mmCIF file of C-alpha atoms in Angstrom:
data_model
loop_
_atom_site.group_PDB
_atom_site.id
_atom_site.type_symbol
_atom_site.label_atom_id
_atom_site.label_comp_id
_atom_site.label_asym_id
_atom_site.label_seq_id
_atom_site.Cartn_x
_atom_site.Cartn_y
_atom_site.Cartn_z
ATOM 1 C CA MET A 1 10.311 -19.381 5.265
ATOM 2 C CA ALA A 2 12.595 -16.345 5.098
ATOM 3 C CA VAL A 3 11.722 -13.959 2.291
ATOM 4 C CA PRO A 4 14.568 -12.138 0.508
ATOM 5 C CA LEU A 5 14.187 -8.366 0.762
ATOM 6 C CA PRO A 6 14.655 -6.953 -2.736
ATOM 7 C CA THR A 7 16.466 -3.904 -4.035
ATOM 8 C CA LEU A 8 14.707 -2.742 -7.213
ATOM 9 C CA HIS A 9 15.192 0.227 -9.535
ATOM 10 C CA ASP A 10 13.528 1.887 -12.500
ATOM 11 C CA GLY A 11 15.357 5.024 -13.577
ATOM 12 C CA ARG A 12 15.408 7.539 -10.720
ATOM 13 C CA ILE A 13 12.968 5.511 -8.617
ATOM 14 C CA GLY A 14 14.069 2.727 -6.296
ATOM 15 C CA LEU A 15 13.007 0.312 -3.586
ATOM 16 C CA ARG A 16 15.313 -1.062 -0.928
ATOM 17 C CA PRO A 17 14.972 -2.842 2.430
ATOM 18 C CA ILE A 18 14.319 -0.590 5.396
ATOM 19 C CA ARG A 19 17.136 -0.462 7.970
ATOM 20 C CA VAL A 20 17.242 0.350 11.678
ATOM 21 C CA ARG A 21 19.550 3.264 10.851
ATOM 22 C CA ASP A 22 16.664 4.783 8.817
ATOM 23 C CA SER A 23 14.874 5.548 12.100
ATOM 24 C CA LYS A 24 15.910 9.216 12.360
ATOM 25 C CA THR A 25 15.094 9.889 8.713
ATOM 26 C CA LEU A 26 11.779 8.068 8.995
ATOM 27 C CA GLU A 27 10.818 9.934 12.166
ATOM 28 C CA ARG A 28 11.684 13.262 10.547
ATOM 29 C CA GLU A 29 9.598 12.433 7.472
ATOM 30 C CA LEU A 30 6.612 11.220 9.499
ATOM 31 C CA LEU A 31 6.609 14.352 11.652
ATOM 32 C CA GLY A 32 7.214 16.674 8.696
ATOM 33 C CA ASN A 33 4.395 15.080 6.700
ATOM 34 C CA ARG A 34 1.992 14.793 9.649
ATOM 35 C CA THR A 35 -0.767 16.916 8.112
ATOM 36 C CA TRP A 36 -0.329 15.232 4.718
ATOM 37 C CA LEU A 37 -0.532 11.686 6.140
ATOM 38 C CA ARG A 38 -2.923 11.986 9.105
ATOM 39 C CA MET A 39 -6.121 11.357 7.096
ATOM 40 C CA TRP A 40 -4.800 7.994 5.856
ATOM 41 C CA GLU A 41 -2.831 6.821 8.889
ATOM 42 C CA ALA A 42 -3.826 3.580 10.613
ATOM 43 C CA THR A 43 -4.544 4.107 14.317
ATOM 44 C CA ASN A 44 -5.120 1.948 17.385
ATOM 45 C CA PRO A 45 -8.815 1.773 18.372
ATOM 46 C CA TYR A 46 -7.805 0.948 21.949
ATOM 47 C CA GLY A 47 -5.798 4.084 22.553
ATOM 48 C CA ALA A 48 -2.740 5.909 21.264
ATOM 49 C CA GLY A 49 0.380 3.804 21.084
ATOM 50 C CA GLN A 50 3.925 4.895 21.812
ATOM 51 C CA PHE A 51 5.666 6.669 18.934
ATOM 52 C CA ASP A 52 8.661 4.337 18.645
ATOM 53 C CA VAL A 53 10.077 4.473 15.127
ATOM 54 C CA ARG A 54 13.113 2.320 15.859
ATOM 55 C CA GLY A 55 10.922 -0.328 17.496
ATOM 56 C CA SER A 56 8.519 -0.212 14.535
ATOM 57 C CA ILE A 57 11.375 -0.834 12.095
ATOM 58 C CA ARG A 58 12.665 -3.728 14.191
ATOM 59 C CA SER A 59 9.166 -5.225 14.220
ATOM 60 C CA LEU A 60 8.916 -4.904 10.436
ATOM 61 C CA LEU A 61 12.337 -6.513 9.966
ATOM 62 C CA SER A 62 11.309 -9.352 12.275
ATOM 63 C CA GLN A 63 8.271 -9.982 10.063
ATOM 64 C CA GLY A 64 10.624 -9.988 7.081
ATOM 65 C CA ARG A 65 12.817 -12.623 8.699
ATOM 66 C CA GLN A 66 9.722 -14.707 9.435
ATOM 67 C CA GLY A 67 8.776 -14.536 5.748
ATOM 68 C CA THR A 68 5.489 -12.703 6.270
ATOM 69 C CA ALA A 69 6.462 -9.233 5.019
ATOM 70 C CA LEU A 70 8.656 -7.127 2.744
ATOM 71 C CA PRO A 71 9.398 -3.851 4.611
ATOM 72 C CA LEU A 72 10.810 -1.421 2.044
ATOM 73 C CA VAL A 73 11.793 2.207 1.518
ATOM 74 C CA MET A 74 10.825 4.132 -1.621
ATOM 75 C CA GLU A 75 13.585 6.399 -2.940
ATOM 76 C CA TYR A 76 13.897 9.107 -5.574
ATOM 77 C CA ASP A 77 17.450 9.856 -6.747
ATOM 78 C CA GLY A 78 18.604 7.948 -3.670
ATOM 79 C CA GLU A 79 16.609 10.145 -1.276
ATOM 80 C CA PHE A 80 14.080 8.708 1.178
ATOM 81 C CA ALA A 81 10.650 9.328 -0.383
ATOM 82 C CA GLY A 82 8.291 7.060 1.578
ATOM 83 C CA GLN A 83 7.549 3.538 2.718
ATOM 84 C CA LEU A 84 6.061 0.493 1.021
ATOM 85 C CA ASN A 85 5.195 -2.649 2.969
ATOM 86 C CA VAL A 86 4.042 -5.985 1.602
ATOM 87 C CA SER A 87 2.375 -7.706 4.555
ATOM 88 C CA GLY A 88 0.391 -10.828 5.335
ATOM 89 C CA ILE A 89 2.462 -12.974 2.968
ATOM 90 C CA VAL A 90 1.159 -16.528 2.893
ATOM 91 C CA TYR A 91 2.029 -19.419 0.585
ATOM 92 C CA GLY A 92 0.410 -22.750 -0.177
ATOM 93 C CA SER A 93 -3.193 -22.813 -1.318
ATOM 94 C CA VAL A 94 -3.621 -19.039 -0.842
ATOM 95 C CA SER A 95 -0.233 -17.595 -1.958
ATOM 96 C CA SER A 96 -1.209 -13.971 -1.490
ATOM 97 C CA ALA A 97 -0.192 -10.728 0.193
ATOM 98 C CA THR A 98 -1.440 -7.221 0.954
ATOM 99 C CA LEU A 99 0.320 -4.018 -0.041
ATOM 100 C CA GLY A 100 0.361 -0.601 1.653
ATOM 101 C CA TYR A 101 2.399 2.571 1.160
ATOM 102 C CA TRP A 102 2.853 6.277 1.811
ATOM 103 C CA VAL A 103 4.884 8.917 0.004
ATOM 104 C CA ALA A 104 6.173 12.249 1.323
ATOM 105 C CA GLU A 105 4.216 15.260 0.097
ATOM 106 C CA ARG A 106 7.162 16.863 -1.709
ATOM 107 C CA PHE A 107 7.514 13.733 -3.891
ATOM 108 C CA ALA A 108 3.834 13.483 -4.839
ATOM 109 C CA GLY A 109 3.057 13.547 -8.555
ATOM 110 C CA ARG A 110 6.329 11.969 -9.728
ATOM 111 C CA ASP A 111 4.889 8.455 -10.268
ATOM 112 C CA ILE A 112 7.062 7.073 -7.458
ATOM 113 C CA THR A 113 4.228 5.097 -5.897
ATOM 114 C CA PRO A 114 2.856 3.400 -9.031
ATOM 115 C CA VAL A 115 6.352 2.455 -10.197
ATOM 116 C CA CYS A 116 7.205 0.983 -6.779
ATOM 117 C CA VAL A 117 3.870 -0.846 -6.492
ATOM 118 C CA ALA A 118 4.378 -2.305 -9.963
ATOM 119 C CA MET A 119 7.981 -3.337 -9.286
ATOM 120 C CA VAL A 120 7.268 -5.050 -5.974
ATOM 121 C CA THR A 121 4.141 -6.813 -7.246
ATOM 122 C CA ASP A 122 6.107 -8.110 -10.241
ATOM 123 C CA TYR A 123 8.794 -9.290 -7.805
ATOM 124 C CA CYS A 124 6.240 -11.077 -5.620
ATOM 125 C CA PHE A 125 4.691 -12.828 -8.621
ATOM 126 C CA GLU A 126 7.863 -13.682 -10.521
ATOM 127 C CA ARG A 127 10.411 -14.302 -7.729
ATOM 128 C CA LEU A 128 8.352 -15.321 -4.702
ATOM 129 C CA GLY A 129 5.725 -17.241 -6.671
ATOM 130 C CA LEU A 130 2.760 -15.463 -5.080
ATOM 131 C CA HIS A 131 -0.587 -15.710 -6.829
ATOM 132 C CA ARG A 132 -2.508 -12.622 -5.647
ATOM 133 C CA MET A 133 -1.755 -9.077 -4.460
ATOM 134 C CA GLU A 134 -4.370 -6.954 -2.707
ATOM 135 C CA ILE A 135 -4.550 -3.200 -2.038
ATOM 136 C CA CYS A 136 -7.293 -1.601 0.079
ATOM 137 C CA ILE A 137 -7.905 2.150 -0.223
ATOM 138 C CA ARG A 138 -10.191 4.654 1.475
ATOM 139 C CA PRO A 139 -12.864 5.944 -0.954
ATOM 140 C CA SER A 140 -11.764 9.540 -0.348
ATOM 141 C CA ASN A 141 -8.069 8.845 -1.056
ATOM 142 C CA HIS A 142 -8.111 9.926 -4.688
ATOM 143 C CA ALA A 143 -4.314 9.889 -5.096
ATOM 144 C CA SER A 144 -4.141 6.218 -4.075
ATOM 145 C CA LEU A 145 -7.114 5.371 -6.261
ATOM 146 C CA ARG A 146 -5.163 6.801 -9.196
ATOM 147 C CA VAL A 147 -2.321 4.358 -8.424
ATOM 148 C CA VAL A 148 -4.493 1.249 -8.812
ATOM 149 C CA GLU A 149 -6.233 2.805 -11.810
ATOM 150 C CA LYS A 150 -2.916 3.420 -13.564
ATOM 151 C CA LEU A 151 -1.721 -0.147 -12.911
ATOM 152 C CA GLY A 152 -5.009 -1.912 -13.694
ATOM 153 C CA PHE A 153 -5.713 -3.486 -10.328
ATOM 154 C CA ARG A 154 -9.187 -5.022 -10.535
ATOM 155 C CA TYR A 155 -11.918 -3.710 -8.254
ATOM 156 C CA GLU A 156 -13.235 -6.424 -5.927
ATOM 157 C CA GLY A 157 -15.633 -4.693 -3.559
ATOM 158 C CA LEU A 158 -16.412 -2.441 -0.612
ATOM 159 C CA ARG A 159 -15.216 -3.418 2.858
ATOM 160 C CA ARG A 160 -17.270 -1.616 5.499
ATOM 161 C CA ARG A 161 -15.412 -0.180 8.509
ATOM 162 C CA TYR A 162 -12.391 -2.237 7.536
ATOM 163 C CA ILE A 163 -9.379 -0.437 9.096
ATOM 164 C CA HIS A 164 -9.111 2.033 11.970
ATOM 165 C CA ILE A 165 -7.886 5.237 10.319
ATOM 166 C CA ASN A 166 -7.285 8.642 11.903
ATOM 167 C CA GLY A 167 -9.338 7.743 14.974
ATOM 168 C CA ASP A 168 -12.297 5.885 13.471
ATOM 169 C CA TRP A 169 -13.224 2.715 11.584
ATOM 170 C CA ALA A 170 -13.102 3.513 7.870
ATOM 171 C CA ASP A 171 -14.619 1.934 4.773
ATOM 172 C CA HIS A 172 -12.186 0.772 2.095
ATOM 173 C CA PHE A 173 -12.397 -0.198 -1.549
ATOM 174 C CA CYS A 174 -10.571 -3.469 -2.265
ATOM 175 C CA PHE A 175 -8.485 -4.037 -5.416
ATOM 176 C CA ALA A 176 -6.413 -7.047 -6.477
ATOM 177 C CA LEU A 177 -4.431 -8.682 -9.255
ATOM 178 C CA VAL A 178 -3.733 -12.363 -9.829
ATOM 179 C CA ARG A 179 -0.952 -13.746 -12.013
ATOM 180 C CA GLU A 180 -3.351 -15.229 -14.581
ATOM 181 C CA GLU A 181 -4.487 -11.719 -15.503
ATOM 182 C CA LEU A 182 -1.022 -10.824 -16.785
ATOM 183 C CA ASN A 183 0.940 -11.868 -19.840
ATOM 184 C CA GLU A 184 3.742 -9.389 -19.103
ATOM 185 C CA SER A 185 5.071 -7.474 -16.123
ATOM 186 C CA ILE A 186 2.803 -4.905 -14.503
ATOM 187 C CA LEU A 187 5.446 -2.224 -15.000
ATOM 188 C CA SER A 188 5.887 -2.904 -18.722
ATOM 189 C CA ARG A 189 2.114 -3.156 -19.244
ATOM 190 C CA TRP A 190 1.604 0.277 -17.697
ATOM 191 C CA LYS A 191 4.522 1.903 -19.513
ATOM 192 C CA GLY A 192 3.331 0.351 -22.776
ATOM 193 C CA HIS A 193 -0.197 1.765 -22.306
ATOM 194 C CA ARG A 194 -1.731 -1.730 -22.298
ATOM 195 C CA VAL A 195 -3.654 -1.517 -18.998
ATOM 196 C CA PRO A 196 -7.317 -2.550 -19.480
ATOM 197 C CA PRO A 197 -9.349 0.667 -19.250
ATOM 198 C CA ASP A 198 -12.205 -0.901 -17.296
ATOM 199 C CA ALA A 199 -10.240 -2.912 -14.681
ATOM 200 C CA CYS A 200 -10.621 -0.359 -11.916
ATOM 201 C CA VAL A 201 -14.237 0.680 -12.425
ATOM 202 C CA ILE A 202 -16.051 1.091 -9.092
ATOM 203 C CA PRO A 203 -19.830 0.547 -9.273
ATOM 204 C CA GLU A 204 -21.840 3.637 -8.427
ATOM 205 C CA SER A 205 -23.776 1.595 -5.876
ATOM 206 C CA ASP A 206 -20.550 1.010 -3.911
ATOM 207 C CA ARG A 207 -19.585 4.672 -4.135
ATOM 208 C CA ARG A 208 -22.980 5.620 -2.729
ATOM 209 C CA ALA A 209 -22.762 2.994 0.015
ATOM 210 C CA ALA A 210 -19.335 4.258 1.063
ATOM 211 C CA SER A 211 -20.722 7.784 1.432
ATOM 212 C CA LEU A 212 -23.436 6.660 3.862
ATOM 213 C CA PRO A 213 -23.056 5.665 7.515
ATOM 214 C CA LEU A 214 -23.239 1.960 8.255
ATOM 215 C CA ARG A 215 -26.520 0.994 9.890
ATOM 216 C CA THR A 216 -25.854 -0.156 13.432
ATOM 217 C CA TYR A 217 -27.988 -1.746 16.106
ATOM 218 C CA PRO A 218 -27.929 -1.129 19.866
ATOM 219 C CA ASN A 219 -26.455 -3.787 22.107
ATOM 220 C CA ARG A 220 -29.048 -6.210 23.413
#
């Protein structure tokens, strides 16, 4: 099922579908923010892939046409500020998706990411009829942890060596929201200071576990 790609706005902050003609801008931003993004960038465990921004955009748009993704650009005053992708969209008895994002360093601290995460999650719940949205974050990514804390995503657990990041398998904390937890939009709940204060609490045992290497066994 094809999924409509939304254009959403809240004041100076906006989301729109990514376009193939964004390739030069995207490449410039990725290269210019290389140091800022490297620690959180997903990598290929089987070797470095080709840096093909135009091909990456076409792949994302293909997933959008197949109904499995929402590939979007975050903007501030109409300027390219980062990317937000809703991926792994499934319907039926699961009706869920996963959300990921990055923002350029010069736009950090302007609440662009939480506003965009809130807007697109509201869209997925209210317009697409999804039931659950998940966000997975590295334990050391404090800026991203603040996003889910602000919006009241509920902590669900530690995923050991979950995604290959910056050259190695990295632990992630998992957060989610389901529609039954909300009696208003996520954006209005946050702006109205009605986010439950304890939704995002991470048990100290999980914080300790994430700081320790995973016990491994030699091949037999």
